[in-house]
Backbone as a ProteinNet text record, in pm:
[ID]
protein_1_A
[PRIMARY]
MSYLLTTLTKKKEIDSIIRDTIDKVLVLRFGRASDTVCLQLDDLLSKSVREVSGFATVALVDIDSQDVQVYVNYFDITLTPSTVFFFNAHHMKMDSGTADHTKWVGAFHTKQDFIDVVEAIFRGAMKGKLIVHCPLPQDRIPKYQLLYKGL
[TERTIARY]
307.5	292.5	356.9	402.4	457.1	614.5	641.4	774.6	734	617.4	623.9	613.1	597.4	618.7	725.8	774.2	909.9	888.8	986.5	994.6	1093.6	1070.7	1171.8	1198.5	1327.5	1382.6	1472.5	1490.9	1580.1	1483.2	1504.3	1454.5	1463.8	1616.3	1638.4	1560.6	1527.1	1451.4	1296	1247.5	1131.8	1090.8	1196.4	1211.4	1215.9	1311.2	1307.5	1186.1	1091.2	979.4	868.3	883.5	767.2	820.8	942	972.5	962	996.2	960.2	863.7	749.5	628.3	555.7	547.1	456.6	320.9	249.7	101.6	43.4	89.2	8.2	11.3	-77	-93.9	16.2	79.7	174.9	126.1	106.6	37.6	148.5	183	289.3	219.6	245	200.6	301.7	283.5	371.6	342.6	432.4	398.3	505.7	459	560	511.7	624.9	622.5	583.2	601.8	576.4	450.2	366.2	225.5	93	23.1	-67.7	-186.3	-223.3	-306.3	-215.4	-86.9	8.7	12.7	28.4	44.2	-90.5	-203.6	-336.4	-342.8	-322.6	-306.8	-224.5	-86.5	1.7	-43.4	-109.8	-174.3	-245.7	-352.4	-434.5	-391	-294.8	-216.9	-149.2	-85.1	-30.2	-104.4	-226.6	-336.9	-384.4	-377.2	-426.2	-345.8	-221.2	-115.7	-145.5	-184.4	-194.6	-337.1	-433	-526.1	-514.5	-460.9	-421.5	-306.1	-219	-69.2	-113.2	-227.1	-228.7	-216.3	-257.7	-257.9	-227.3	-171.8	-80.5	49.2	130.3	254	224	263.9	242.6	367.7	404.2	547.5	501.7	593.9	577.8	668.4	657.6	750.4	774.1	892.8	927.3	946	865	870.1	961.6	1007.7	1091.6	1262	1250.2	1398.5	1415.7	1551.8	1563.2	1569.6	1608.4	1636	1498	1389.3	1237.1	1173.4	1246.7	1159.7	1098	1183.6	1147.8	986.4	955.2	844.8	745.4	798.7	706.7	666.5	717.1	709.3	584.1	630.1	585.5	424.5	397.7	253.4	190.9	265.6	215.2	158.6	254.7	232.2	240.3	133.5	117.2	67.5	-52.1	-126.4	-87.4	-59.2	-41.2	-151.7	-138.7	-79.4	-147.1	-54.8	-111.4	-54.5	-168.2	-161.2	-150.5	-47.7	-35.7	-31.2	-99.9	-123.9	-30.6	32.2	69.2	39.4	19.7	23.3	108.2	213	314.1	385.2	427.7	498.1	412.8	262.8	198.5	122.7	104.7	60.3	-112.4	-169.5	-320.6	-377.9	-485.2	-571.8	-721	-775.3	-913.2	-977.4	-1114	-1206.8	-1281.9	-1266.2	-1331.8	-1412.7	-1459.9	-1552.9	-1465.5	-1328.6	-1273.5	-1176.9	-1122.4	-1034.2	-933.8	-855	-757.1	-767.3	-747.7	-731.9	-624.1	-511.4	-367.2	-351.5	-406.3	-375.6	-478.3	-486	-573.9	-515.2	-585.5	-531.9	-627.7	-551.7	-595.7	-611.6	-637.7	-644.1	-797	-795.2	-907.7	-971.7	-1121.2	-1176.2	-1195.6	-1170.1	-1177.7	-1086.7	-1037.7	-942	-1004.4	-1150	-1204.8	-1244.7	-1268.4	-1223.9	-1087.4	-999.8	-858.8	-856.6	-894.9	-909.2	-1011	-1106.9	-1206.5	-1124.9	-1072.3	-993.1	-899.6	-804.1	-695.7	-742.5	-872	-912	-1004.5	-1040.2	-1103.6	-991.9	-844.4	-762.7	-682.1	-685.9	-628.7	-730.6	-852.5	-952.3	-957.6	-941.7	-941.1	-834.7	-706.1	-600.2	-566.5	-640.4	-620.1	-712.8	-802	-863	-813.6	-705.5	-620.1	-639	-727.7	-770	-650.6	-650	-533.2	-619.6	-742.2	-828.8	-956.2	-983.1	-1079.4	-1192.5	-1290.2	-1415.4	-1392.8	-1412.1	-1366.5	-1499.6	-1487	-1610.9	-1651.1	-1606.7	-1656.9	-1751.3	-1879.4	-1983.3	-1902.6	-1960	-1905.9	-1864.9	-1939.2	-1936.8	-1802	-1749.4	-1642.9	-1494.1	-1531.3	-1405.3	-1355.5	-1249.1	-1216.9	-1210.8	-1263.7	-1299.3	-1197.3	-1068.3	-961.9	-960.9	-1027	-1016.8	-1116.5	-1216.7	-1297	-1231.5	-1125.7	-1023.9	-984.7	-964	-863.3	-977.4	-1097.9	-1184.9	-1153	-1164.7	-1144.2	-1017.6	-891.2	-766	-724.9
-1040.9	-1023.9	-1163.2	-1248.5	-1352	-1345.4	-1232	-1189.9	-1187.4	-1152.1	-1125.9	-1279.8	-1357.8	-1532	-1566	-1652.8	-1716.7	-1841.2	-1847.2	-1936.1	-2039.9	-2149.9	-2262.5	-2327.5	-2364.3	-2419.8	-2545.5	-2580	-2707.1	-2786.8	-2941.5	-3013.4	-2992	-2933.8	-2893	-2776.2	-2669.9	-2582.2	-2626.5	-2736.3	-2745.7	-2844.1	-2935.7	-3051.6	-2931	-2818	-2732.7	-2652	-2633.9	-2552.7	-2627.2	-2763	-2855.8	-2879.2	-2913.1	-2937.6	-2827.8	-2682.6	-2594.5	-2506.4	-2529.9	-2480.3	-2558.8	-2482.2	-2548.3	-2479.1	-2544.4	-2481.2	-2382.8	-2405	-2351	-2448.2	-2418.9	-2455.2	-2421.3	-2516.7	-2461.5	-2491.1	-2399.3	-2395.7	-2395.8	-2494.8	-2514.3	-2507.3	-2380.4	-2402.3	-2437.6	-2574.2	-2627.9	-2553.7	-2481.2	-2463.2	-2385.7	-2284.3	-2221.9	-2084.1	-2005.6	-1838.1	-1802.2	-1871.2	-1846	-1856.8	-1959.3	-2010.1	-1894.2	-1889.5	-1768.6	-1812.6	-1927.6	-1981.8	-1959.9	-1995.5	-2003.7	-1867.2	-1767.2	-1626.6	-1573.3	-1597	-1561.4	-1611.9	-1737.7	-1801.1	-1732.2	-1710.3	-1647.4	-1496.9	-1439.5	-1296.6	-1309.8	-1403	-1433.5	-1475.1	-1540.6	-1601.6	-1490.7	-1398.5	-1295.3	-1184.1	-1176.1	-1057.1	-1131.6	-1285.9	-1351	-1370.4	-1339.4	-1375.9	-1299.2	-1162.5	-1115.4	-1185	-1200.7	-1257.3	-1420.4	-1482.4	-1609.6	-1613.3	-1494.5	-1525.1	-1578	-1553.9	-1608.6	-1772.2	-1807.6	-1976.2	-2037.1	-1984.2	-2033.3	-1969.6	-2031.9	-1995.3	-2021	-1947.4	-1967.4	-1964.7	-2048	-2060.2	-2128.5	-2084	-2145.7	-2222.5	-2332.3	-2442.8	-2436.9	-2399.7	-2398.8	-2543.7	-2599.2	-2718.9	-2762	-2661.6	-2684	-2704.6	-2678.1	-2699	-2824.6	-2886.6	-3027.6	-3067.7	-2999.7	-3047	-3064.3	-3024.3	-3059	-3176.2	-3239.9	-3338.8	-3477.5	-3481.8	-3592.2	-3564.2	-3421.8	-3377.5	-3383.7	-3324.6	-3328.7	-3465.2	-3556.7	-3722.1	-3769	-3733.2	-3786.5	-3740.5	-3621.6	-3554.9	-3561.9	-3632.4	-3657.6	-3515.3	-3422.7	-3276.7	-3309.7	-3335	-3317.5	-3210.7	-3131	-3017.4	-2943.5	-2792.9	-2677.7	-2568.5	-2498.2	-2530.9	-2620.2	-2667.9	-2775.6	-2719.7	-2731.8	-2683.1	-2797.6	-2781.7	-2918.4	-2830.6	-2905.9	-2853.2	-2929.4	-2878.1	-2965.7	-2907.6	-2980.6	-2924.3	-3007.4	-2947.7	-2989.5	-3131.8	-3080.3	-3201.8	-3300.3	-3286.5	-3417.5	-3361	-3424.3	-3396.2	-3406.4	-3276.1	-3270.6	-3299.4	-3373	-3403.5	-3339.2	-3316.1	-3241.4	-3332.8	-3376	-3451.4	-3308.2	-3299.8	-3186.7	-3241.2	-3397.2	-3445.7	-3491	-3458.9	-3516.6	-3631.7	-3691.1	-3826.7	-3801.6	-3699.2	-3680.1	-3591.6	-3640	-3582.2	-3513.6	-3550.5	-3518.9	-3356.5	-3313	-3169.3	-3073.7	-2967.3	-2902.5	-2847.1	-2883.1	-2838.2	-2758.9	-2650.5	-2540.1	-2412.5	-2309.9	-2196.3	-2188.4	-2095.1	-2064.4	-1976.8	-1978.2	-1871.7	-1744.2	-1732	-1594	-1604.8	-1497.6	-1502.6	-1557.8	-1516.2	-1617.1	-1740	-1779.5	-1936.7	-1992.8	-1935.1	-1981.3	-1964.6	-1855.7	-1850.6	-1956.6	-1993.5	-2084.4	-2209.9	-2257.5	-2381.7	-2410.1	-2316.1	-2292.1	-2307.5	-2205	-2240.8	-2351.4	-2411.7	-2569.7	-2658.6	-2661.6	-2740.2	-2716.6	-2590.9	-2547.9	-2622.5	-2580.1	-2630.5	-2782.8	-2856.8	-3019.4	-3027.7	-2977.5	-3023.5	-3017.8	-2885.1	-2889.3	-2969.8	-3044	-3147.5	-3286.9	-3298.1	-3410.1	-3494.9	-3446.5	-3493.5	-3471.8	-3575.8	-3559.7	-3520.9	-3536.8	-3513.4	-3453.5	-3343.4	-3258.7	-3231	-3216.1	-3185.4	-3029.6	-3037.4	-2886.5	-2817.2	-2704.3	-2596.7	-2550.2	-2552.6	-2483.7	-2560.4	-2479.6	-2534.2	-2615.4	-2718.2	-2792.8	-2718.8	-2598.4	-2534.5	-2445	-2423.5	-2341.6	-2445.8	-2572.2	-2641.3	-2673	-2661.3	-2695.2	-2843.2	-2862	-3001	-3062.2	-3061.6	-3073.2	-3197.8	-3296.9	-3438.8	-3435.9	-3348.4	-3373.9	-3292.4	-3235.1	-3180.1	-3307	-3417	-3504.6	-3619.2	-3607.8	-3710.2	-3748.4	-3851.8	-3871.3	-3895.3	-3882	-3892.1	-4023.5
-8468.6	-8332.4	-8243.4	-8317.5	-8272.3	-8201.5	-8212.8	-8160.5	-8021.6	-7966.5	-7821.3	-7751.6	-7821.2	-7772.2	-7765.9	-7671	-7692.4	-7817.9	-7868.3	-7979	-7939.7	-7943.4	-7907.1	-8050.7	-8049.3	-8154.4	-8136.8	-7993	-7964.6	-7845.5	-7871.4	-7798.5	-7619.1	-7598.9	-7464.1	-7414	-7493.6	-7428.9	-7422.7	-7508.1	-7496.5	-7352	-7337.2	-7217.1	-7116.6	-7100.4	-6991	-6964.7	-7059.8	-7019	-6985.8	-7032.5	-6985.6	-6834.6	-6816.1	-6646.9	-6574.8	-6607.1	-6524.6	-6507.9	-6589.5	-6578.2	-6478.4	-6350.8	-6239	-6218.7	-6189.8	-6145.1	-6218.4	-6355.3	-6489.6	-6600.2	-6689.3	-6807.9	-6902.9	-6975.3	-7063	-7206.9	-7276.9	-7410.7	-7507.2	-7571.9	-7688.5	-7823.2	-7916.3	-8027.2	-8164	-8224.5	-8302	-8427.2	-8512.6	-8645.9	-8709.1	-8820.3	-8891.4	-8890.5	-8855.5	-8861.8	-8999.4	-9108.5	-9252.1	-9280	-9187	-9228.1	-9197.9	-9292.3	-9277.7	-9125.4	-9131.4	-9014.5	-8866.3	-8899.8	-8776.9	-8725.1	-8821.5	-8801.6	-8730.9	-8773.9	-8724.4	-8592	-8554.8	-8432.2	-8352.9	-8382.7	-8289.4	-8248.5	-8323.5	-8334.1	-8197.9	-8206.1	-8114.8	-7986.6	-7983.1	-7865.4	-7804.5	-7868.1	-7827.1	-7748.3	-7820.6	-7752	-7609.1	-7586.3	-7497.2	-7382	-7386.2	-7285	-7154.8	-7156	-7041.1	-6948	-7032	-6968.9	-6899.3	-6942.8	-6924.3	-6810.9	-6808.9	-6736.2	-6595.8	-6537.6	-6397.5	-6409.4	-6509.5	-6498.3	-6604.3	-6703.3	-6814.7	-6864.3	-6947.9	-7019.5	-7151.6	-7235.7	-7384.9	-7476	-7558	-7634.5	-7754.2	-7863.1	-8000.8	-7996.5	-8081.7	-8128.9	-8295.6	-8344.5	-8483.5	-8537.9	-8592.3	-8635.8	-8757.4	-8817.6	-8916.3	-8840.1	-8704.8	-8655.2	-8633.7	-8679.1	-8686.2	-8537.4	-8442.8	-8286.3	-8223	-8293.2	-8240.1	-8281.4	-8386.3	-8444.9	-8376.3	-8240.8	-8160.3	-8107.3	-8098.9	-8045.5	-8158	-8287.9	-8405.1	-8413.3	-8404.3	-8431.5	-8305.7	-8209.5	-8099.5	-8098.2	-8092.7	-8112.6	-8233.6	-8332.7	-8489.5	-8541.9	-8554.4	-8602.6	-8733.3	-8797.7	-8954.5	-9020.8	-8933.7	-8973.9	-8881.3	-8930.5	-8852.1	-8880.9	-8773.8	-8633.7	-8545.2	-8477.9	-8375.1	-8230.6	-8135.3	-7999.5	-7894.6	-7817	-7713.8	-7600.9	-7506.9	-7329.2	-7240.3	-7166.4	-7038.2	-6905.7	-6802.5	-6680.6	-6561.4	-6499.8	-6428	-6500.3	-6588.7	-6687.8	-6744.1	-6708.8	-6782.8	-6902.4	-6996.5	-7120.7	-7092.3	-7119.8	-7095.5	-7234.2	-7238.3	-7341.5	-7337.8	-7450.8	-7441.6	-7543.4	-7491.2	-7581.8	-7629.9	-7774.2	-7859.9	-7925.1	-7964.7	-8022	-8159.5	-8173.6	-8277.3	-8256.3	-8348.3	-8318.7	-8228.7	-8247.4	-8182.2	-8059.9	-7924.6	-7796.1	-7735.1	-7831.7	-7791.1	-7809.3	-7906	-7951	-8008.8	-7985.7	-8092	-8214.3	-8323.6	-8453.1	-8522	-8562.9	-8646.9	-8535.4	-8580.7	-8501	-8423.6	-8309.3	-8215.9	-8305.7	-8309.3	-8380.6	-8299.3	-8194.4	-8113.1	-7996.9	-7937.7	-7799.6	-7704.3	-7692.1	-7575.2	-7577.3	-7705	-7722.9	-7672.7	-7689.9	-7647.6	-7480.9	-7445.8	-7307.9	-7233	-7299.7	-7225.6	-7237.8	-7348.3	-7345.9	-7252	-7240.9	-7142.5	-7017	-6973.6	-6843.8	-6804.1	-6921.5	-6892.3	-6866	-6940.5	-6884.1	-6784.7	-6724.4	-6586.4	-6464.6	-6486.9	-6395.8	-6383.3	-6497	-6480	-6405	-6470.2	-6418.5	-6277.3	-6222.1	-6084.2	-5989.3	-6054.9	-6005.3	-6021.3	-6080.2	-6103	-6252.6	-6299.3	-6447.5	-6580.7	-6632.2	-6756.4	-6895.4	-6874.8	-7010.7	-6958.9	-7042.9	-6994.3	-7133.4	-7099.8	-7206.9	-7268.1	-7399.6	-7446.6	-7413.3	-7370.3	-7338.7	-7453.8	-7583.4	-7691.3	-7771.1	-7820.1	-7894.5	-8032.2	-8071.2	-8185.3	-8303.8	-8342.7	-8481.4	-8454	-8352.4	-8324.1	-8303.3	-8345.4	-8319.2	-8439.7	-8526.5	-8641.4	-8671.8	-8793.4	-8849.2	-8955.9	-8902.6	-9005.2	-9096.2	-9009.6	-9096.5	-9204.5	-9212.9	-9311.8	-9455.4	-9433.4	-9551.1	-9612.9	-9571.3	-9616.4	-9662.4	-9650.3	-9688	-9854.5	-9903.3	-10013.3	-10087.1	-10027.5	-10040.6	-10059.7
[MASK]
+++++++++++++++++++++++++++++++++++++++++++++++++++++++++++++++++++++++++++++++++++++++++++++++++++++++++++++++++++++++++++++++++++++++++++++++++++++++

């Protein structure tokens, strides 16, 4: 289903979509088309596009593309999928009780979870906020850092 979503492979394309997405949340999913969790998330994103189209634009970023490494490094994309949000060219952060407020790491449990998160970011952005509180219950927020305990 990811073929329904725009895939960005160049820094110039990412710069452009960040700059040109006005009065909508820009959702950038960083990951690989070959990754199972990315494919699950892409399927969920493509099924959600219509519902969020009034207030969000969704695009995929191929992290294996050499030309996007500046963004991969900037957002410290070490785990995939990682989803980054923007509003009017401003990076939007979300406090979801994890150490990292800059991105959503992992997939969303349901389409409604994704829609709720994007809606919360949109509402916060419309009020001038650059960080919003995650609307999801703690048990539906991926706890990726626990995977690395004891390494």
